[in-house]
Structure formats: structure tokens, C-alpha cells
Amino acid sequence: MDQFVSSAGCEGKLLLLDCRSLDYREVSMGGENASSSDAPVLVITNSNVKHDLGDGEYPVRVRQCKEATDILTKMNPSIQSLRDATMKDVEAAAKSAGLEGVLLQRARHVVSENERTVKTADALEKGDWETVGKLMNASHTSMRDDYEVSCEEIDVLVNLAQTFGDGVFGSRLTGGGFGGCTVTLVKKDSAQQLIEYLKTQYEANTGTKCVCFETAAASGAKAIDL
């Protein structure tokens, strides 16, 4: 995904990427009102926890998702990956096909996250920031509890942002997990205050300094004629 957006990125737009077909569509924040001064901005916060993908936990997640998929496939042969399943499929497999424990958690996260991603794209285009924020918060909860790829420091940052008060719509872990960064959707006129708050409170809570910056979608890499 990083390589894709680095080449296909478009100024002022996010990308909704289908990782199976590699089809994508550009998503404007606010649609026709994308240039509105009311549009929020994104604040990225680096926890300064090294992004080592959990010392081998990444392949464990891959294996667990494959095992969960195998259970779902036996129930419904049309399900060839978790991407093909719905939450109703997951619930049915939990009731009658033996999908349980950590495999149920992993399947529930992946399937619900796919649904949240599509809903978020639609809400972004409508400028429905409240819904986007709720979906971001739900995403972090799912990554923390069902996929278990967050960590204490990231949870501190997310909680600080989510409880900041007026101006913040939502916050979540971004990237592969086990450290790294958070992304927060916030009103532009509250962004700098949020940044200072995160820096102060994160260090007070963890003893570690974080790095924050406001950002916006930009064009991807391209050839330049000199």
C-alpha cells in the first residue's frame, strides 16, 4: 500500500485501494466541498516506539487469518479469503463451524475493518466528519482488541486524542502496528493546540517524546523534466 500511494497519490485526495485487483478510486475529503475552510486536517503522531512488526507477530497474524479463512471456506466455498466474507458469515461460522477464540477475533477484525474502510470513504466524500471519526475510533478498538497489533504507547496517544475534546473527530493507529504512528482527524483551527497537548501529555504518561505534524494528501512521485 505504501508503494502504491507513493506513486498514485493525488493532491487533496485519499485513495481507496482494492488490494486484490489493484483498482482504486480517488476520495475527496468533502466531495464538492473539498476546498471548504471547514474541512478538517490530519495530524500524524510518531510514538517513537520502533516499528518492528512485533518481533515476528506479523507472520502469526497471516497464519491465523489463513486458518480462519479455511473454516469459513468449509462453510461457504465462495469465501476464498477474509475479504470475501461478511460479518454475517463470521457470526454464522462462530455459531456452527467452530470459528472461535483468537481465530474468531482475527476474522472479526479483518471483515469489520473492510466494511469500515468502504463506509469511511463514503463518509469522507459527504463531508460527514462525525461518522468518519466514529469509524476511526472503532477501527482502533478493533486493532487493539481483536487483531492485537497496538501497544501501550500507541493506546496512550489514541486515548489522549480521542478525549482531547471539541475539535477532534477520531484517532487510530496507522500502519502495521506494534508501534509507529497514529492518525487523528481534527478541525484545522484545533490542530496546533492538539499537537502541543499530545507532546506534553504523551511525555508525561510514557517518559518518551513524540513527534507530531499536520499533513494533507499530496501528489505521488512522478518524473520531472529538467
XYZ file of C-alpha atoms in Angstrom:
226
model
C 0.000 0.000 0.000
C 2.837 2.416 0.813
C 4.408 1.953 -2.600
C 1.038 2.275 -4.333
C 0.052 5.557 -2.749
C 3.584 6.912 -3.203
C 3.139 6.571 -6.960
C -0.619 7.031 -7.435
C -1.297 9.701 -4.813
C -3.292 12.749 -5.880
C -3.179 16.147 -4.222
C -6.124 16.729 -1.908
C -7.474 13.205 -2.255
C -7.208 9.899 -0.450
C -7.104 6.557 -2.254
C -9.492 3.655 -1.732
C -7.407 0.700 -2.887
C -8.585 -2.804 -3.751
C -5.529 -4.887 -2.853
C -6.826 -7.854 -4.862
C -7.422 -6.200 -8.224
C -5.268 -3.096 -7.568
C -8.190 -0.974 -8.742
C -8.524 2.280 -6.841
C -10.579 5.413 -6.702
C -9.752 8.866 -5.507
C -11.704 10.054 -2.491
C -12.082 13.791 -1.908
C -12.481 14.978 1.653
C -15.828 16.690 1.435
C -16.519 15.918 -2.218
C -17.664 19.072 -3.982
C -16.938 20.997 -0.800
C -13.352 19.721 -0.613
C -11.918 23.242 -0.621
C -14.173 24.372 2.208
C -12.399 26.067 5.100
C -14.442 23.846 7.412
C -12.697 20.680 6.203
C -10.593 19.073 8.941
C -6.925 18.135 8.684
C -4.901 15.075 9.614
C -2.382 15.090 12.441
C 0.236 12.338 12.387
C 1.941 11.453 15.665
C 5.042 9.280 15.835
C 5.136 7.371 19.110
C 8.872 6.743 18.696
C 8.237 3.103 19.502
C 10.255 1.115 16.969
C 8.132 -0.401 14.229
C 9.498 -3.977 14.245
C 6.169 -5.661 13.462
C 6.044 -7.270 16.849
C 9.220 -9.381 16.626
C 7.610 -11.968 14.384
C 3.945 -11.396 15.214
C 3.142 -10.353 11.638
C 3.528 -13.874 10.146
C 1.492 -15.179 13.079
C -1.386 -12.902 12.080
C -1.094 -14.095 8.472
C -1.292 -17.720 9.586
C -4.240 -17.062 11.891
C -6.164 -15.290 9.127
C -5.488 -18.218 6.788
C -6.793 -20.674 9.398
C -9.894 -18.565 9.934
C -10.428 -18.417 6.174
C -10.178 -22.212 5.908
C -13.008 -22.575 8.423
C -15.166 -20.095 6.534
C -14.403 -21.774 3.200
C -15.643 -25.114 4.504
C -18.887 -23.408 5.436
C -19.124 -21.423 2.197
C -16.793 -22.382 -0.708
C -17.216 -18.961 -2.307
C -15.174 -17.479 0.545
C -11.566 -17.742 -0.641
C -10.174 -15.032 1.630
C -11.482 -12.996 4.557
C -12.114 -10.253 2.042
C -14.972 -12.380 0.614
C -16.712 -12.819 3.981
C -19.347 -10.660 5.646
C -19.970 -10.190 9.337
C -22.987 -12.491 8.961
C -20.635 -15.183 7.636
C -18.321 -14.702 10.607
C -21.208 -14.867 13.068
C -22.581 -17.999 11.377
C -19.187 -19.698 11.485
C -18.856 -18.809 15.151
C -22.192 -20.486 15.861
C -21.903 -23.626 13.772
C -18.482 -24.070 12.140
C -16.078 -23.892 15.058
C -14.714 -20.411 14.454
C -13.763 -19.372 17.965
C -11.126 -17.854 20.198
C -8.293 -15.946 18.588
C -9.294 -17.041 15.072
C -12.723 -15.508 15.591
C -11.072 -12.307 16.784
C -8.816 -12.094 13.729
C -11.658 -12.779 11.291
C -13.928 -10.299 13.023
C -11.291 -7.591 12.773
C -10.441 -8.093 9.115
C -14.036 -8.355 7.921
C -15.276 -5.436 10.008
C -12.274 -3.323 9.001
C -13.012 -3.882 5.324
C -16.574 -2.731 5.913
C -15.388 0.302 7.879
C -12.978 1.269 5.100
C -15.732 1.437 2.480
C -18.037 3.310 4.849
C -15.258 5.761 5.681
C -14.652 6.554 2.008
C -18.346 7.313 1.534
C -18.480 9.468 4.660
C -15.349 11.381 3.629
C -16.879 12.277 0.275
C -20.021 13.516 2.017
C -18.019 15.574 4.494
C -19.605 13.605 7.334
C -16.684 14.094 9.719
C -18.520 12.802 12.773
C -19.121 9.443 11.090
C -15.532 9.296 9.855
C -14.321 9.915 13.391
C -16.531 7.201 14.866
C -15.289 4.731 12.265
C -11.661 5.656 13.026
C -12.241 5.101 16.741
C -13.944 1.771 16.095
C -11.044 0.762 13.874
C -8.539 1.364 16.647
C -10.610 -0.577 19.147
C -10.720 -3.496 16.726
C -6.969 -3.370 16.056
C -6.270 -3.192 19.773
C -8.699 -5.865 20.992
C -9.366 -8.250 18.081
C -6.220 -8.021 15.974
C -3.955 -7.157 18.917
C -1.405 -5.104 16.997
C -1.420 -1.964 19.136
C 0.836 -1.287 22.123
C 0.678 0.716 25.338
C 2.268 3.864 23.912
C 0.011 3.929 20.852
C -3.043 3.416 23.053
C -1.934 6.380 25.176
C -1.692 8.605 22.100
C -5.051 7.495 20.743
C -6.767 7.953 24.098
C -5.253 11.425 24.520
C -6.515 12.471 21.096
C -9.947 10.893 21.464
C -10.507 12.602 24.825
C -8.994 15.948 23.785
C -12.399 17.487 23.442
C -14.003 19.737 20.851
C -12.175 19.697 17.547
C -11.108 16.042 17.347
C -13.326 13.707 15.351
C -11.380 10.464 15.696
C -7.971 8.882 16.139
C -6.414 5.488 15.443
C -3.248 3.521 14.907
C -1.952 3.710 11.356
C 0.445 1.349 9.621
C 1.459 -2.176 10.526
C 1.127 -1.791 14.270
C 3.318 -2.689 17.244
C 4.442 0.926 17.492
C 4.763 3.543 14.800
C 2.223 6.307 14.338
C -1.330 7.424 14.951
C -3.527 9.484 12.650
C -6.077 11.939 14.015
C -8.840 13.792 12.167
C -9.156 17.248 13.722
C -10.572 20.658 12.922
C -7.874 22.819 11.377
C -8.156 25.558 13.986
C -7.660 22.973 16.762
C -4.707 21.149 15.193
C -1.864 23.125 16.757
C -3.424 23.018 20.211
C -3.860 19.263 19.859
C -0.228 18.850 18.786
C 1.066 20.697 21.840
C -1.262 18.701 24.092
C -0.118 15.377 22.663
C 3.552 16.268 23.016
C 3.171 17.330 26.644
C 0.827 14.610 27.827
C 2.483 11.739 25.951
C 5.851 12.501 27.554
C 4.179 12.871 30.950
C 2.489 9.489 30.562
C 5.297 7.488 28.971
C 8.561 9.322 29.548
C 9.080 9.359 25.774
C 8.856 12.294 23.385
C 6.589 12.065 20.348
C 6.761 13.896 17.039
C 3.587 15.464 15.622
C 2.801 17.238 12.391
C -0.196 18.376 10.409
C -0.451 16.938 6.934
C -2.623 16.701 3.841
C -2.854 14.401 0.827
C -0.266 15.212 -1.843
C 0.597 14.007 -5.316
C 2.672 10.856 -5.668
C 6.148 10.559 -7.135
C 6.477 11.333 -10.834
C 9.101 12.034 -13.433
C 10.234 15.637 -13.654
C 11.576 17.137 -16.864
C 14.649 19.235 -16.181
